[in-house]
Amino acid sequence: MSELNGRRLHAADLATGSILIVLGAGMLAASLAMPTYADRGTVLTAPAIFPGFIAVVLLLLGALLALRTVRRPAPASSADGLAWRPMLTGLGLMTVTIALIGHIDFRLLLAGFCVAFAALFVSWRGPREEIVRRAAAFALVILVVAVLVPMTFQHVFLIRLP
C-alpha cells in the first residue's frame, strides 16, 4: 500500500469512527425517547429495543475504530486527498434507493441496491474462480438482505415495511 493510500485510509477510518459515534449517540437518544407501552399493560413490547441495540453497537464500533486510528500513527505523506468519486457514487446510490421507497416493492429495492453496490464497488477482476466466489457471496448477501431481513421485520418484530 502506498503512503498516500495509507494516509487516506487513516483519515477515512478516523472520519468513519467519528461519524459512527455521533450517529450511534443520536440513535441511542432517540430510542430512549421512544414509548415503552408499559402504561398499556404490555410487558414485552418495547419498540426501542432493536434501534437501541443497533445504536449501542454503532457507538461501540465507532469508538473502537476511532481509538484504534488515533493510537496508530498515520503514514507520512506530503499530499493527501479524499476519494470523492466513490463517496459521491455511494451517496447517489443511497439517494436513489431512498427516493424509490414506497414506489417499488421493498424486497426488490433492497436486492437492486445490493446488485448496484456490488457492480459499482467490488473489483470483478482476477482469476475466474475468484470472480465466481465473489458472485456467489454477493448472491447470498442479496438473498439474506432481500428476503430474510424483511421477513424478520414483518414476522418477528411485527413492523410493516413499505
PDB file of C-alpha atoms in Angstrom:
ATOM      1  CA  MET A   1       0.000   0.000   0.000  1.00  0.00           C
ATOM      2  CA  SER A   2       1.393   3.407  -0.888  1.00  0.00           C
ATOM      3  CA  GLU A   3       1.869   6.128   1.697  1.00  0.00           C
ATOM      4  CA  LEU A   4      -0.857   8.223   0.054  1.00  0.00           C
ATOM      5  CA  ASN A   5      -3.341   5.363   0.246  1.00  0.00           C
ATOM      6  CA  GLY A   6      -2.284   4.724   3.839  1.00  0.00           C
ATOM      7  CA  ARG A   7      -2.980   8.352   4.798  1.00  0.00           C
ATOM      8  CA  ARG A   8      -6.330   8.242   3.031  1.00  0.00           C
ATOM      9  CA  LEU A   9      -7.331   5.087   4.860  1.00  0.00           C
ATOM     10  CA  HIS A  10      -6.166   6.573   8.163  1.00  0.00           C
ATOM     11  CA  ALA A  11      -8.218   9.741   7.593  1.00  0.00           C
ATOM     12  CA  ALA A  12     -11.203   7.708   6.379  1.00  0.00           C
ATOM     13  CA  ASP A  13     -11.056   5.470   9.458  1.00  0.00           C
ATOM     14  CA  LEU A  14     -10.985   8.459  11.792  1.00  0.00           C
ATOM     15  CA  ALA A  15     -13.850  10.181   9.939  1.00  0.00           C
ATOM     16  CA  THR A  16     -15.897   6.975   9.847  1.00  0.00           C
ATOM     17  CA  GLY A  17     -15.329   6.301  13.541  1.00  0.00           C
ATOM     18  CA  SER A  18     -16.365   9.850  14.427  1.00  0.00           C
ATOM     19  CA  ILE A  19     -19.490   9.677  12.272  1.00  0.00           C
ATOM     20  CA  LEU A  20     -20.467   6.316  13.785  1.00  0.00           C
ATOM     21  CA  ILE A  21     -20.054   7.715  17.302  1.00  0.00           C
ATOM     22  CA  VAL A  22     -22.299  10.696  16.527  1.00  0.00           C
ATOM     23  CA  LEU A  23     -24.836   8.531  14.678  1.00  0.00           C
ATOM     24  CA  GLY A  24     -24.886   5.912  17.446  1.00  0.00           C
ATOM     25  CA  ALA A  25     -25.309   8.555  20.171  1.00  0.00           C
ATOM     26  CA  GLY A  26     -28.148  10.219  18.253  1.00  0.00           C
ATOM     27  CA  MET A  27     -29.882   6.905  17.644  1.00  0.00           C
ATOM     28  CA  LEU A  28     -29.486   5.928  21.285  1.00  0.00           C
ATOM     29  CA  ALA A  29     -31.016   9.224  22.441  1.00  0.00           C
ATOM     30  CA  ALA A  30     -33.905   8.774  20.001  1.00  0.00           C
ATOM     31  CA  SER A  31     -34.520   5.184  21.067  1.00  0.00           C
ATOM     32  CA  LEU A  32     -34.525   6.137  24.753  1.00  0.00           C
ATOM     33  CA  ALA A  33     -37.205   8.730  23.970  1.00  0.00           C
ATOM     34  CA  MET A  34     -39.483   6.131  22.339  1.00  0.00           C
ATOM     35  CA  PRO A  35     -42.530   4.933  24.298  1.00  0.00           C
ATOM     36  CA  THR A  36     -42.362   1.591  26.097  1.00  0.00           C
ATOM     37  CA  TYR A  37     -46.119   0.961  26.164  1.00  0.00           C
ATOM     38  CA  ALA A  38     -45.836  -0.068  29.847  1.00  0.00           C
ATOM     39  CA  ASP A  39     -48.826   2.190  30.538  1.00  0.00           C
ATOM     40  CA  ARG A  40     -50.936  -0.075  28.292  1.00  0.00           C
ATOM     41  CA  GLY A  41     -50.188  -3.184  30.336  1.00  0.00           C
ATOM     42  CA  THR A  42     -47.821  -4.806  27.871  1.00  0.00           C
ATOM     43  CA  VAL A  43     -44.736  -6.378  29.357  1.00  0.00           C
ATOM     44  CA  LEU A  44     -42.599  -7.445  26.395  1.00  0.00           C
ATOM     45  CA  THR A  45     -43.396  -4.669  23.931  1.00  0.00           C
ATOM     46  CA  ALA A  46     -40.696  -2.046  23.706  1.00  0.00           C
ATOM     47  CA  PRO A  47     -40.140  -0.780  20.181  1.00  0.00           C
ATOM     48  CA  ALA A  48     -36.904   0.924  21.253  1.00  0.00           C
ATOM     49  CA  ILE A  49     -35.037  -2.311  21.987  1.00  0.00           C
ATOM     50  CA  PHE A  50     -33.893  -3.038  18.429  1.00  0.00           C
ATOM     51  CA  PRO A  51     -32.867   0.520  17.454  1.00  0.00           C
ATOM     52  CA  GLY A  52     -31.255   0.930  20.884  1.00  0.00           C
ATOM     53  CA  PHE A  53     -29.223  -2.233  20.365  1.00  0.00           C
ATOM     54  CA  ILE A  54     -28.099  -1.083  16.897  1.00  0.00           C
ATOM     55  CA  ALA A  55     -27.232   2.348  18.350  1.00  0.00           C
ATOM     56  CA  VAL A  56     -25.061   0.833  21.080  1.00  0.00           C
ATOM     57  CA  VAL A  57     -23.287  -1.405  18.561  1.00  0.00           C
ATOM     58  CA  LEU A  58     -22.633   1.573  16.233  1.00  0.00           C
ATOM     59  CA  LEU A  59     -21.426   3.682  19.137  1.00  0.00           C
ATOM     60  CA  LEU A  60     -19.041   0.988  20.396  1.00  0.00           C
ATOM     61  CA  LEU A  61     -17.684   0.048  16.971  1.00  0.00           C
ATOM     62  CA  GLY A  62     -17.226   3.719  16.061  1.00  0.00           C
ATOM     63  CA  ALA A  63     -15.352   4.347  19.303  1.00  0.00           C
ATOM     64  CA  LEU A  64     -13.205   1.265  18.720  1.00  0.00           C
ATOM     65  CA  LEU A  65     -12.363   2.355  15.162  1.00  0.00           C
ATOM     66  CA  ALA A  66     -11.591   5.941  16.204  1.00  0.00           C
ATOM     67  CA  LEU A  67      -9.484   4.807  19.181  1.00  0.00           C
ATOM     68  CA  ARG A  68      -7.522   2.348  17.055  1.00  0.00           C
ATOM     69  CA  THR A  69      -6.911   5.038  14.443  1.00  0.00           C
ATOM     70  CA  VAL A  70      -5.779   7.642  16.968  1.00  0.00           C
ATOM     71  CA  ARG A  71      -3.382   5.185  18.630  1.00  0.00           C
ATOM     72  CA  ARG A  72      -1.815   4.229  15.282  1.00  0.00           C
ATOM     73  CA  PRO A  73       0.223   6.987  13.624  1.00  0.00           C
ATOM     74  CA  ALA A  74      -0.689   7.963  10.088  1.00  0.00           C
ATOM     75  CA  PRO A  75       1.878   7.254   7.381  1.00  0.00           C
ATOM     76  CA  ALA A  76       3.886  10.342   6.434  1.00  0.00           C
ATOM     77  CA  SER A  77       2.882  11.881   3.129  1.00  0.00           C
ATOM     78  CA  SER A  78       3.087  15.299   1.588  1.00  0.00           C
ATOM     79  CA  ALA A  79      -0.140  15.161  -0.410  1.00  0.00           C
ATOM     80  CA  ASP A  80      -3.458  13.830   0.810  1.00  0.00           C
ATOM     81  CA  GLY A  81      -6.893  13.950  -0.707  1.00  0.00           C
ATOM     82  CA  LEU A  82     -10.278  12.400  -0.332  1.00  0.00           C
ATOM     83  CA  ALA A  83     -11.587   9.961  -2.925  1.00  0.00           C
ATOM     84  CA  TRP A  84     -14.672  11.905  -3.986  1.00  0.00           C
ATOM     85  CA  ARG A  85     -15.847   9.646  -6.812  1.00  0.00           C
ATOM     86  CA  PRO A  86     -16.697   6.559  -4.706  1.00  0.00           C
ATOM     87  CA  MET A  87     -18.162   8.699  -1.950  1.00  0.00           C
ATOM     88  CA  LEU A  88     -20.445  10.603  -4.340  1.00  0.00           C
ATOM     89  CA  THR A  89     -21.353   7.371  -6.133  1.00  0.00           C
ATOM     90  CA  GLY A  90     -22.376   5.765  -2.841  1.00  0.00           C
ATOM     91  CA  LEU A  91     -24.367   8.822  -1.771  1.00  0.00           C
ATOM     92  CA  GLY A  92     -26.089   8.906  -5.169  1.00  0.00           C
ATOM     93  CA  LEU A  93     -26.956   5.210  -4.927  1.00  0.00           C
ATOM     94  CA  MET A  94     -28.405   5.679  -1.434  1.00  0.00           C
ATOM     95  CA  THR A  95     -30.353   8.776  -2.515  1.00  0.00           C
ATOM     96  CA  VAL A  96     -31.941   6.977  -5.459  1.00  0.00           C
ATOM     97  CA  THR A  97     -32.779   3.980  -3.263  1.00  0.00           C
ATOM     98  CA  ILE A  98     -34.375   6.142  -0.572  1.00  0.00           C
ATOM     99  CA  ALA A  99     -36.347   8.081  -3.198  1.00  0.00           C
ATOM    100  CA  LEU A 100     -37.781   4.827  -4.573  1.00  0.00           C
ATOM    101  CA  ILE A 101     -39.062   3.572  -1.198  1.00  0.00           C
ATOM    102  CA  GLY A 102     -42.817   3.214  -1.482  1.00  0.00           C
ATOM    103  CA  HIS A 103     -42.740   3.167  -5.287  1.00  0.00           C
ATOM    104  CA  ILE A 104     -41.119  -0.259  -5.732  1.00  0.00           C
ATOM    105  CA  ASP A 105     -41.564  -3.448  -3.692  1.00  0.00           C
ATOM    106  CA  PHE A 106     -39.199  -3.158  -0.723  1.00  0.00           C
ATOM    107  CA  ARG A 107     -37.557  -6.568  -1.262  1.00  0.00           C
ATOM    108  CA  LEU A 108     -36.900  -5.792  -4.912  1.00  0.00           C
ATOM    109  CA  LEU A 109     -35.488  -2.395  -3.957  1.00  0.00           C
ATOM    110  CA  LEU A 110     -33.114  -3.963  -1.410  1.00  0.00           C
ATOM    111  CA  ALA A 111     -31.971  -6.569  -3.914  1.00  0.00           C
ATOM    112  CA  GLY A 112     -31.441  -3.873  -6.540  1.00  0.00           C
ATOM    113  CA  PHE A 113     -29.392  -1.800  -4.101  1.00  0.00           C
ATOM    114  CA  CYS A 114     -27.166  -4.804  -3.325  1.00  0.00           C
ATOM    115  CA  VAL A 115     -26.669  -5.628  -7.016  1.00  0.00           C
ATOM    116  CA  ALA A 116     -25.843  -1.994  -7.844  1.00  0.00           C
ATOM    117  CA  PHE A 117     -23.466  -1.784  -4.875  1.00  0.00           C
ATOM    118  CA  ALA A 118     -21.675  -4.955  -5.994  1.00  0.00           C
ATOM    119  CA  ALA A 119     -21.463  -3.743  -9.582  1.00  0.00           C
ATOM    120  CA  LEU A 120     -20.049  -0.358  -8.571  1.00  0.00           C
ATOM    121  CA  PHE A 121     -17.763  -1.121  -5.641  1.00  0.00           C
ATOM    122  CA  VAL A 122     -16.496  -4.703  -5.945  1.00  0.00           C
ATOM    123  CA  SER A 123     -13.489  -5.493  -8.087  1.00  0.00           C
ATOM    124  CA  TRP A 124     -14.556  -8.023 -10.690  1.00  0.00           C
ATOM    125  CA  ARG A 125     -11.011  -8.614 -11.929  1.00  0.00           C
ATOM    126  CA  GLY A 126      -8.858 -11.608 -11.195  1.00  0.00           C
ATOM    127  CA  PRO A 127      -8.959 -15.348 -11.725  1.00  0.00           C
ATOM    128  CA  ARG A 128     -12.253 -16.863 -12.814  1.00  0.00           C
ATOM    129  CA  GLU A 129     -12.582 -18.861  -9.577  1.00  0.00           C
ATOM    130  CA  GLU A 130     -12.209 -15.691  -7.504  1.00  0.00           C
ATOM    131  CA  ILE A 131     -14.883 -13.888  -9.529  1.00  0.00           C
ATOM    132  CA  VAL A 132     -17.271 -16.844  -9.164  1.00  0.00           C
ATOM    133  CA  ARG A 133     -16.610 -16.896  -5.394  1.00  0.00           C
ATOM    134  CA  ARG A 134     -17.362 -13.162  -5.112  1.00  0.00           C
ATOM    135  CA  ALA A 135     -20.533 -13.513  -7.186  1.00  0.00           C
ATOM    136  CA  ALA A 136     -21.706 -16.417  -5.003  1.00  0.00           C
ATOM    137  CA  ALA A 137     -21.005 -14.415  -1.841  1.00  0.00           C
ATOM    138  CA  PHE A 138     -22.993 -11.461  -3.169  1.00  0.00           C
ATOM    139  CA  ALA A 139     -25.846 -13.738  -4.248  1.00  0.00           C
ATOM    140  CA  LEU A 140     -26.014 -14.992  -0.653  1.00  0.00           C
ATOM    141  CA  VAL A 141     -25.934 -11.433   0.710  1.00  0.00           C
ATOM    142  CA  ILE A 142     -28.676 -10.367  -1.697  1.00  0.00           C
ATOM    143  CA  LEU A 143     -30.807 -13.366  -0.680  1.00  0.00           C
ATOM    144  CA  VAL A 144     -30.421 -12.566   3.015  1.00  0.00           C
ATOM    145  CA  VAL A 145     -30.991  -8.827   2.618  1.00  0.00           C
ATOM    146  CA  ALA A 146     -33.863  -9.020   0.163  1.00  0.00           C
ATOM    147  CA  VAL A 147     -35.748 -11.970   1.664  1.00  0.00           C
ATOM    148  CA  LEU A 148     -34.780 -12.767   5.237  1.00  0.00           C
ATOM    149  CA  VAL A 149     -34.376  -9.240   6.618  1.00  0.00           C
ATOM    150  CA  PRO A 150     -37.863  -8.060   5.501  1.00  0.00           C
ATOM    151  CA  MET A 151     -39.393 -11.351   6.694  1.00  0.00           C
ATOM    152  CA  THR A 152     -37.745 -10.904  10.095  1.00  0.00           C
ATOM    153  CA  PHE A 153     -39.030  -7.358  10.448  1.00  0.00           C
ATOM    154  CA  GLN A 154     -42.551  -8.292   9.348  1.00  0.00           C
ATOM    155  CA  HIS A 155     -42.990 -11.573  11.229  1.00  0.00           C
ATOM    156  CA  VAL A 156     -40.724 -11.279  14.271  1.00  0.00           C
ATOM    157  CA  PHE A 157     -40.764  -7.544  15.039  1.00  0.00           C
ATOM    158  CA  LEU A 158     -44.269  -7.070  13.532  1.00  0.00           C
ATOM    159  CA  ILE A 159     -43.136  -3.991  11.632  1.00  0.00           C
ATOM    160  CA  ARG A 160     -44.949  -3.323   8.371  1.00  0.00           C
ATOM    161  CA  LEU A 161     -42.437  -2.380   5.672  1.00  0.00           C
ATOM    162  CA  PRO A 162     -43.236  -0.065   2.757  1.00  0.00           C
TER     163      PRO A 162
END
